[in-house]
XYZ file of C-alpha atoms in Angstrom:
633
model
C -3.600 231.148 241.712
C -5.841 230.586 238.352
C -4.997 226.868 239.292
C -6.291 227.066 242.831
C -9.525 228.777 241.839
C -10.251 226.397 238.901
C -9.686 223.569 241.934
C -12.421 225.214 243.684
C -14.843 224.773 240.725
C -14.135 221.157 240.628
C -14.258 220.407 244.422
C -17.659 222.321 244.490
C -18.950 220.193 241.734
C -18.152 216.628 243.211
C -17.441 217.769 247.074
C -18.753 214.352 248.200
C -16.577 212.066 246.230
C -13.563 214.793 247.280
C -14.083 214.261 250.891
C -16.084 211.007 251.667
C -13.437 208.537 253.438
C -10.551 210.951 253.149
C -8.075 211.311 255.842
C -7.810 214.769 257.996
C -5.350 217.009 256.400
C -1.769 217.294 258.077
C -2.251 219.251 261.325
C -0.298 222.428 261.948
C 2.029 222.537 265.031
C 0.337 224.826 267.737
C 2.843 227.152 269.779
C 0.511 229.242 271.709
C 1.345 232.994 271.998
C -0.840 235.602 274.168
C -1.738 239.116 273.819
C -4.035 241.327 275.688
C -5.880 243.790 273.456
C -8.123 246.467 275.490
C -8.695 243.745 278.298
C -9.292 241.000 275.882
C -6.904 238.160 275.677
C -6.316 236.461 272.761
C -4.464 233.415 272.132
C -2.553 232.816 268.810
C -1.419 229.524 268.089
C 0.291 229.950 264.780
C 2.577 232.962 265.389
C 5.512 230.810 264.487
C 4.173 230.957 260.425
C 5.202 234.629 260.492
C 8.831 234.110 260.648
C 10.645 235.052 257.299
C 12.245 232.073 255.852
C 10.344 229.540 258.428
C 11.671 225.871 257.144
C 9.031 224.383 259.497
C 6.306 226.434 257.722
C 7.852 225.197 254.134
C 7.906 221.583 255.331
C 4.188 221.781 256.582
C 3.205 223.554 253.448
C 4.873 220.914 251.196
C 2.722 218.098 253.053
C -0.476 220.302 252.657
C 0.075 220.900 249.044
C 0.748 217.263 248.733
C -2.463 216.181 250.747
C -4.623 218.588 248.478
C -3.177 217.290 245.234
C -4.198 213.733 246.622
C -7.453 214.810 246.874
C -8.055 216.731 244.011
C -6.287 214.065 242.162
C -8.922 211.575 243.178
C -12.142 213.206 241.536
C -13.537 211.433 238.397
C -13.488 213.510 235.572
C -11.570 216.355 237.009
C -8.443 216.097 234.322
C -11.035 216.819 231.544
C -13.138 219.479 232.938
C -9.856 221.351 234.178
C -8.566 220.839 230.417
C -11.762 222.183 229.057
C -11.613 225.320 231.681
C -8.094 225.910 230.846
C -8.809 226.018 226.941
C -11.925 228.221 227.691
C -9.641 230.622 229.993
C -7.233 231.408 227.020
C -8.926 230.929 223.798
C -9.398 234.782 223.290
C -7.347 237.655 223.349
C -8.377 239.755 226.502
C -7.558 243.540 226.206
C -7.836 246.472 229.049
C -6.743 249.644 229.932
C -7.290 251.646 226.919
C -5.835 255.491 226.975
C -6.158 257.716 223.580
C -3.316 259.961 223.352
C -2.004 261.657 219.822
C -5.127 260.238 217.986
C -3.993 256.436 218.780
C -4.907 253.878 221.313
C -2.564 252.679 223.713
C -3.829 249.403 225.626
C -2.838 246.134 227.119
C -3.300 242.743 225.800
C -2.906 239.452 227.211
C -2.870 237.404 223.663
C -4.949 234.042 223.576
C -3.339 231.209 225.714
C -0.604 233.526 227.493
C -0.590 234.860 230.965
C 1.155 238.019 230.597
C -0.047 241.047 228.921
C 1.821 243.003 226.366
C 1.739 246.775 225.612
C 0.458 247.552 221.982
C -0.761 251.017 220.099
C -3.011 250.954 217.602
C -3.106 253.789 214.919
C -6.712 255.242 214.679
C -6.657 256.232 211.061
C -5.785 252.894 209.517
C -6.762 250.587 212.806
C -3.269 248.482 212.264
C -1.956 247.568 215.844
C 1.830 247.234 216.748
C 3.453 245.843 219.644
C 5.146 248.265 222.001
C 6.531 246.262 225.033
C 6.573 242.584 225.646
C 7.711 242.168 229.284
C 9.247 238.731 229.064
C 12.148 240.384 227.603
C 12.935 241.836 230.745
C 12.891 238.822 232.392
C 15.016 235.655 232.719
C 13.953 231.930 232.027
C 11.560 230.614 234.829
C 10.917 234.395 235.901
C 7.620 235.769 234.843
C 7.761 239.396 234.016
C 4.346 241.866 233.841
C 3.347 245.400 232.996
C 2.005 247.117 236.238
C 0.873 250.242 234.413
C 1.707 252.557 231.584
C 0.918 256.347 230.624
C 1.764 257.716 227.067
C 2.427 261.473 226.708
C -0.130 263.658 225.425
C 1.218 263.717 221.943
C 1.771 259.885 222.017
C 5.590 260.344 221.283
C 6.553 258.503 224.647
C 5.098 255.949 226.930
C 6.589 255.417 230.365
C 5.630 251.941 231.895
C 6.495 249.827 234.717
C 7.761 246.338 234.877
C 7.973 243.597 237.502
C 9.813 240.532 237.994
C 8.472 237.355 239.601
C 5.081 238.496 240.740
C 6.399 240.770 243.243
C 4.902 244.101 242.010
C 8.011 245.702 242.642
C 8.004 248.096 239.028
C 10.732 249.396 237.300
C 9.606 252.623 235.324
C 10.918 252.998 232.085
C 10.229 255.246 228.919
C 9.873 253.949 225.120
C 9.824 256.303 221.871
C 7.159 255.181 220.113
C 7.808 256.330 217.160
C 10.824 254.541 216.641
C 11.061 251.916 219.177
C 14.003 253.232 221.156
C 14.170 252.438 224.648
C 15.230 256.250 226.538
C 17.253 254.253 229.032
C 15.087 255.268 232.062
C 15.177 252.581 235.279
C 13.637 253.995 238.244
C 13.000 251.580 240.651
C 10.178 251.611 243.432
C 7.538 252.948 241.597
C 4.174 250.814 242.559
C 0.712 251.484 240.878
C -1.504 250.112 238.226
C -3.511 251.806 235.649
C -7.008 250.413 236.976
C -7.178 252.308 240.365
C -3.715 254.233 241.164
C -1.778 255.642 238.062
C 1.808 256.446 239.289
C 2.562 258.290 236.201
C 1.706 261.643 234.861
C 3.055 263.472 231.614
C 3.771 267.248 231.765
C 2.710 269.621 228.955
C 5.818 269.521 227.343
C 5.841 265.794 226.295
C 9.265 265.556 227.759
C 8.711 265.378 231.550
C 6.628 263.848 234.230
C 5.575 263.489 237.381
C 5.928 259.695 239.428
C 5.112 258.418 242.803
C 7.669 256.849 244.253
C 8.256 254.442 247.328
C 11.024 254.843 249.829
C 14.011 253.111 249.749
C 14.187 251.001 253.186
C 16.930 250.221 255.480
C 18.207 247.221 257.260
C 16.865 248.682 260.495
C 13.329 249.434 258.901
C 10.141 247.543 259.966
C 8.003 245.590 257.027
C 5.067 247.451 257.794
C 7.368 250.735 256.521
C 7.118 249.821 252.985
C 4.264 252.118 251.939
C 5.123 254.886 253.833
C 6.593 258.119 253.129
C 5.750 258.201 249.469
C 6.664 261.306 247.756
C 5.861 262.769 243.830
C 9.326 263.235 241.685
C 9.602 265.172 238.486
C 11.750 263.698 236.105
C 13.119 264.869 232.728
C 13.938 262.755 229.692
C 17.639 262.887 229.336
C 18.611 263.202 233.074
C 19.047 260.785 236.078
C 18.086 257.768 234.027
C 17.855 256.083 237.722
C 15.680 258.954 239.130
C 18.122 259.443 242.188
C 18.858 263.277 241.229
C 15.094 263.974 240.531
C 13.533 266.858 242.077
C 10.553 266.169 244.759
C 7.401 267.808 244.007
C 4.832 266.755 246.655
C 4.979 264.240 249.530
C 6.126 263.387 252.819
C 8.407 266.055 254.243
C 8.668 267.988 250.877
C 7.301 271.157 251.801
C 5.853 272.526 255.478
C 2.786 273.958 253.469
C 1.629 270.678 252.660
C 1.622 267.867 255.862
C 1.521 264.632 254.777
C 1.066 261.684 257.100
C 3.130 258.387 256.770
C 0.538 256.401 255.275
C -0.684 258.348 252.518
C -0.040 258.143 248.941
C 1.261 261.352 247.308
C 1.083 261.939 243.499
C 0.864 264.692 241.199
C -1.696 264.503 238.525
C -1.987 266.313 235.178
C -4.797 266.956 233.120
C -4.562 267.750 229.233
C -5.430 271.159 228.712
C -5.584 272.661 232.237
C -3.282 275.040 233.420
C -2.925 273.235 236.485
C -1.356 270.006 237.799
C -2.891 268.534 241.327
C -1.193 267.296 244.325
C -3.217 264.446 245.684
C -3.261 262.638 248.914
C -5.036 259.167 248.752
C -5.099 255.754 251.196
C -4.180 252.476 250.231
C -3.002 253.295 246.871
C -6.746 253.663 245.903
C -8.002 256.708 244.096
C -11.660 256.260 245.448
C -10.153 257.479 249.135
C -8.832 261.193 248.502
C -7.624 262.764 251.784
C -6.660 265.899 249.703
C -6.146 267.881 246.386
C -3.978 270.794 245.848
C -3.353 272.581 243.147
C -0.209 274.548 241.482
C 0.284 276.333 238.221
C 1.597 273.668 235.905
C 4.421 275.693 234.821
C 5.782 275.808 238.458
C 5.528 272.132 238.615
C 7.494 271.855 235.080
C 10.124 274.185 236.658
C 10.341 271.789 240.003
C 9.069 274.805 242.076
C 5.507 274.260 242.686
C 3.156 276.759 244.659
C 0.521 274.416 246.223
C -2.998 275.466 247.156
C -5.264 273.358 248.968
C -8.410 272.479 246.890
C -10.238 269.487 249.076
C -9.913 267.931 252.290
C -10.861 264.726 253.844
C -14.175 265.915 255.549
C -15.390 266.579 251.725
C -15.923 263.093 251.349
C -14.199 262.862 247.841
C -13.616 259.796 245.831
C -12.720 261.204 242.541
C -11.997 264.012 240.346
C -11.466 265.575 237.248
C -10.785 269.112 235.417
C -11.314 271.262 232.463
C -9.425 274.108 232.062
C -9.802 276.061 235.532
C -12.853 274.153 236.507
C -12.662 271.123 238.842
C -15.028 268.415 238.870
C -15.539 266.321 242.110
C -17.444 262.937 242.817
C -18.233 263.156 246.408
C -20.735 261.204 248.878
C -20.552 264.324 251.164
C -24.703 264.415 252.238
C -25.175 262.058 249.003
C -24.558 258.454 249.730
C -24.806 257.197 246.258
C -22.675 260.186 245.218
C -23.229 263.484 243.294
C -20.841 265.618 240.693
C -19.957 269.257 241.652
C -17.503 271.647 240.248
C -15.964 274.727 241.630
C -13.349 277.325 240.398
C -9.627 276.121 240.998
C -8.343 279.572 241.432
C -11.123 280.536 243.876
C -12.531 277.082 245.543
C -15.865 277.157 247.393
C -17.142 273.489 248.033
C -19.735 275.157 250.372
C -21.279 277.094 247.541
C -19.999 274.778 244.629
C -22.409 274.224 241.737
C -24.327 270.765 241.815
C -23.440 269.149 238.253
C -25.369 265.829 238.772
C -27.217 265.250 242.080
C -27.838 262.229 243.667
C -30.683 259.826 242.472
C -31.813 256.157 242.743
C -28.695 255.585 240.602
C -25.116 255.091 241.900
C -22.631 257.197 240.389
C -19.308 255.033 239.817
C -16.961 257.423 238.079
C -16.937 260.279 235.329
C -14.581 261.100 232.765
C -14.080 265.008 231.015
C -14.090 265.114 227.393
C -14.124 267.801 225.100
C -17.791 268.023 224.575
C -19.210 266.769 227.799
C -18.986 264.618 231.291
C -19.522 260.967 230.829
C -20.567 259.460 233.737
C -20.940 255.732 234.602
C -23.743 254.722 237.053
C -25.509 251.633 238.212
C -29.128 250.905 238.816
C -29.363 247.526 240.115
C -25.810 246.696 239.537
C -26.484 247.349 235.884
C -24.398 250.085 234.211
C -25.271 253.252 232.239
C -23.541 255.740 230.713
C -24.870 259.317 231.045
C -23.914 262.124 228.956
C -23.896 265.595 230.454
C -23.144 268.256 227.900
C -21.392 271.600 229.111
C -23.752 273.731 227.065
C -26.495 272.586 229.291
C -29.941 270.633 228.311
C -29.521 267.823 230.962
C -28.159 264.042 231.254
C -28.633 261.778 228.109
C -28.340 258.300 228.371
C -25.828 256.363 225.733
C -27.970 253.642 224.161
C -26.197 250.404 225.457
C -26.148 247.099 223.224
C -27.110 244.953 226.524
C -27.623 245.297 230.115
C -24.261 244.701 232.062
C -21.141 246.619 232.984
C -19.352 249.572 231.781
C -15.691 250.180 232.607
C -14.189 253.865 232.356
C -15.454 255.759 230.590
C -12.173 256.598 229.057
C -11.845 260.596 227.812
C -9.640 263.075 227.147
C -10.745 266.741 227.814
C -9.037 267.937 224.522
C -11.118 265.124 222.881
C -14.862 264.624 222.066
C -16.653 261.430 223.214
C -15.286 258.611 225.070
C -14.401 254.830 225.310
C -15.736 252.178 227.203
C -15.935 248.399 228.141
C -19.283 246.424 228.277
C -19.872 243.191 229.348
C -22.229 240.846 231.513
C -22.471 237.672 232.815
C -22.804 235.961 229.833
C -22.002 238.349 227.172
C -18.445 238.605 226.355
C -16.391 242.089 226.707
C -16.412 244.411 223.747
C -14.626 248.105 223.543
C -17.176 250.920 222.498
C -16.433 254.363 221.172
C -19.138 256.865 221.300
C -19.145 259.766 218.848
C -21.096 262.774 220.324
C -21.517 264.331 216.610
C -23.436 261.152 215.265
C -24.691 260.093 218.611
C -23.499 256.414 217.542
C -21.490 253.934 219.577
C -19.369 251.740 217.650
C -17.547 248.405 218.494
C -13.874 249.509 218.108
C -12.421 245.809 217.573
C -9.838 246.582 220.063
C -10.817 243.615 221.956
C -11.024 240.425 219.618
C -14.398 238.689 220.132
C -14.685 235.822 222.280
C -14.635 232.048 220.771
C -16.738 231.000 223.856
C -20.391 229.886 223.434
C -22.592 230.998 225.836
C -26.182 230.136 224.246
C -28.101 228.179 226.647
C -26.837 229.917 229.819
C -28.822 232.401 231.510
C -28.523 234.959 234.602
C -30.837 236.499 237.275
C -30.974 238.711 239.841
C -32.705 237.993 243.428
C -32.406 239.148 246.957
C -31.797 237.278 250.444
C -33.062 238.205 253.441
C -29.992 238.912 256.051
C -30.312 238.488 259.642
C -31.760 241.946 260.389
C -34.075 242.049 257.270
C -31.746 243.761 254.904
C -32.066 242.651 251.288
C -28.789 241.514 249.888
C -28.558 241.327 246.127
C -27.686 238.195 244.850
C -26.733 237.061 241.131
C -27.447 233.842 239.823
C -25.555 232.290 236.672
C -26.854 228.653 235.355
C -28.162 226.413 232.337
C -31.439 227.652 231.307
C -33.896 224.933 232.391
C -32.112 223.972 235.326
C -34.029 221.993 237.961
C -34.209 223.336 241.105
C -34.068 220.247 242.874
C -31.363 220.931 245.472
C -28.867 218.854 243.652
C -26.939 221.302 241.699
C -23.401 221.872 242.608
C -23.008 225.556 243.366
C -20.125 228.241 243.853
C -21.001 231.015 245.993
C -18.495 234.190 245.502
C -18.029 237.470 247.750
C -15.843 239.688 248.635
C -17.357 243.085 250.549
C -14.724 245.597 251.481
C -13.428 249.242 249.907
C -16.647 249.848 248.599
C -15.773 247.380 245.711
C -18.760 245.978 243.567
C -18.635 242.455 242.070
C -20.116 243.789 239.000
C -21.870 241.462 236.067
C -18.575 240.241 234.119
C -18.255 237.580 231.539
C -18.017 234.084 232.751
C -15.984 232.404 230.145
C -13.875 230.368 232.006
C -16.540 228.915 234.082
C -18.767 227.812 231.046
C -17.457 223.964 230.880
C -18.578 223.760 234.532
C -21.811 225.636 234.036
C -22.614 223.207 230.920
C -22.155 220.261 233.356
C -25.020 221.817 235.596
C -23.023 224.048 237.955
C -24.443 227.061 239.411
C -22.384 230.273 239.959
C -23.641 232.729 242.296
C -22.345 235.982 243.513
C -23.163 238.132 246.949
C -23.021 241.243 246.722
C -22.804 241.842 250.666
C -22.650 245.247 252.643
C -18.915 246.307 252.579
C -19.098 246.231 248.740
C -20.543 249.121 246.870
C -23.537 247.790 245.137
C -25.854 250.553 246.698
C -23.389 253.066 247.277
C -21.317 254.645 250.246
C -23.895 254.052 252.870
C -23.836 250.417 251.715
C -19.800 250.182 252.279
C -20.100 251.561 255.527
C -22.490 248.992 256.770
C -19.897 246.535 256.464
C -16.699 248.075 257.483
C -14.878 248.371 260.861
C -17.778 247.949 263.897
C -20.064 246.855 261.284
C -17.977 244.197 259.636
C -19.507 241.359 260.254
C -22.697 242.204 258.515
C -20.689 241.234 255.473
C -20.251 237.986 256.771
C -23.893 237.423 257.922
C -24.753 238.758 254.372
C -22.863 236.099 252.932
C -24.392 233.215 254.867
C -27.770 234.594 254.138
C -26.853 234.507 250.380
C -25.881 230.797 250.876
C -29.044 229.939 252.741
C -31.340 231.446 249.980
C -29.495 229.303 247.241
C -30.286 226.015 249.658
C -33.743 226.973 250.459
C -34.738 227.911 246.932
C -33.686 224.701 245.653
C -30.526 225.547 243.963
C -28.436 223.619 245.849
C -27.700 221.397 249.039
C -25.119 222.108 251.929
C -23.615 219.007 250.492
C -23.032 220.790 247.102
C -22.305 224.151 248.140
C -18.803 225.882 248.016
C -17.937 229.231 249.350
C -15.176 231.516 247.805
C -13.379 234.638 248.583
C -9.910 236.354 248.046
C -8.134 238.766 249.708
C -10.662 240.828 251.987
C -12.934 238.339 250.673
C -10.930 235.736 252.944
C -13.018 237.703 255.867
C -16.124 236.668 254.166
C -15.552 233.381 253.442
C -13.308 232.347 256.325
C -15.557 233.559 259.116
C -18.752 232.277 257.506
C -17.349 228.869 257.231
C -16.438 228.994 260.698
C -19.817 230.197 261.847
C -21.742 227.548 259.441
C -19.804 224.799 258.832
C -23.227 222.915 258.161
C -23.887 225.216 255.142
C -20.883 224.462 252.967
C -19.197 221.360 251.542
C -16.352 223.236 250.659
C -14.630 226.642 250.497
C -11.347 228.426 249.220
C -9.759 231.378 250.768
C -7.407 232.583 248.287
C -4.515 235.040 249.521
C -7.071 235.903 252.294
C -7.282 238.499 254.964
C -7.335 235.708 257.745
C -5.354 237.261 260.689
C -6.579 240.550 260.986
C -5.173 241.707 264.228
C -1.591 241.194 262.921
C -2.039 242.094 259.299
C -1.265 245.748 259.801
C 2.373 244.874 261.380
C 3.242 243.249 257.650
C 4.307 245.333 254.589
C 0.825 245.779 253.295
C -0.668 246.119 256.637
C -0.584 249.767 257.080
C -2.609 251.041 253.975
C -5.388 248.635 254.503
C -6.040 250.317 258.435
C -8.409 252.856 256.720
C -10.540 250.123 255.954
C -10.320 247.554 259.010
C -9.376 249.512 261.430
C -6.190 249.125 263.894
C -5.737 247.065 267.172
C -3.865 250.321 268.605
C -7.324 251.498 269.240
C -10.144 250.039 271.266
C -12.805 250.369 268.576
C -10.281 249.328 265.957
C -9.650 246.292 268.178
C -13.338 245.162 268.098
């Protein structure tokens, strides 16, 4: 996928050289089939491509690939530029997903020149880092392996982690003893998730047992769309049931009549260090920001395999995140607050109608928060730029942690038993660094967990502007380019957009693009409706029946770049991936005159049929279903 996206940079750089005089691409065979949805007949010419293992499809893809390579190979200077981009992409180790446990820091790091992240632990007292897991030892020659997720026990003695092979994302859960490096002989399949967004493993207070999320085992007669259905959370004790088949179900589909769980809901059990409660959480699409319900049980009952669940939160409470400290539950909600607020209630006697407003809605969009021993640490954004706010439990109001530059923070990563917070900070032209905040000294320290970048971004600049969409809505647009670039309409420009699930394309380091930017290329990021730039209202304004706003906003951003002399239709490329395939694909269909090139990487391009695929049902919450009239439209 990386090579495909890099090709887009080069096509955007010299589209006329790549396309002028080229033969048309190989045509796909057409075999029309018709379906009528709610009175509307839709002709599908390419249903034949859905057949598993289709030889005609493979043959057509091979001709497409050969054609594409012939076009890309004809671009003068492409090989040199691609080499520079590859070196810029692999010049520095990349660190992410830091978790502090037992006084040490656990994190994933992709070493310079490598494609696969490894799991490390850094001893806080000495600063020495030690390799814990190299996923490649689980693979075979030619079959890549990856660490999908990891979670250390509260004392840091053990780490549970998932490894998948061949890019499948089908992870096997394993456990390592961090003190002696011993594999604990756990190998549980069908455990899906990731640290950033959907953690599937949560350790219990004894440090030798944990709850984990597991997908159902499909039979030969189950449709592909059943893959993510009927999930459950199980209790695993080290030394028992190494493959998980005898583990006790704690929460999820069909586990207890007291908790009704839908086919497509994700069921997990989440624990919090220092809290006497564990939480049964129902989400959708393996997304922590779409919370359907939260239940609580005494954690001792969960450890015994006999949880007693009490409902705390329902779908109508519009919760997008939560945390706990002792017997208090903290909730991030957009109930009557499209830019979000934080409230709290007592877990033993929950009352959301009279909950305490800990941090009210403001002009800042609240993105996330973490519970530390001394305070809540809250990540907000104002005009897309992050702030870290500290809200002490003793009162006195929120104060801002002074950041070294304006950009995007991740996290904050906190532990209810430890003071302070960890977070990463980067911008379009500032490489990421991981910082630790010490409330005792009010001091921010660069931890060194993330090695410094070797990419030189001097002479590059970024600016934030607004494009006017078809209905007068002002759409934020970020532009990154070389300082002093002449706005003469001749600059090759790559416009990137997404626009779904309330996800924001936040200012992030553009290191791999630097060689292209130095040649006069311009990068632009369209913060269209459907994303989360301005909170939940911005998300809902580009969702389901309002989805075309996403596309029109993207077109408006492209038009802005042309009208203000940054580029011309001859030199403008559009890009979107996954749900961004809706954005880019529809934009080039509506305005082929505006774009010289486009790339739609693993894009959502057939939304009427998508819900019949393995990954389809979890996305119905965002895109709707053809089984309803509004969903179809």
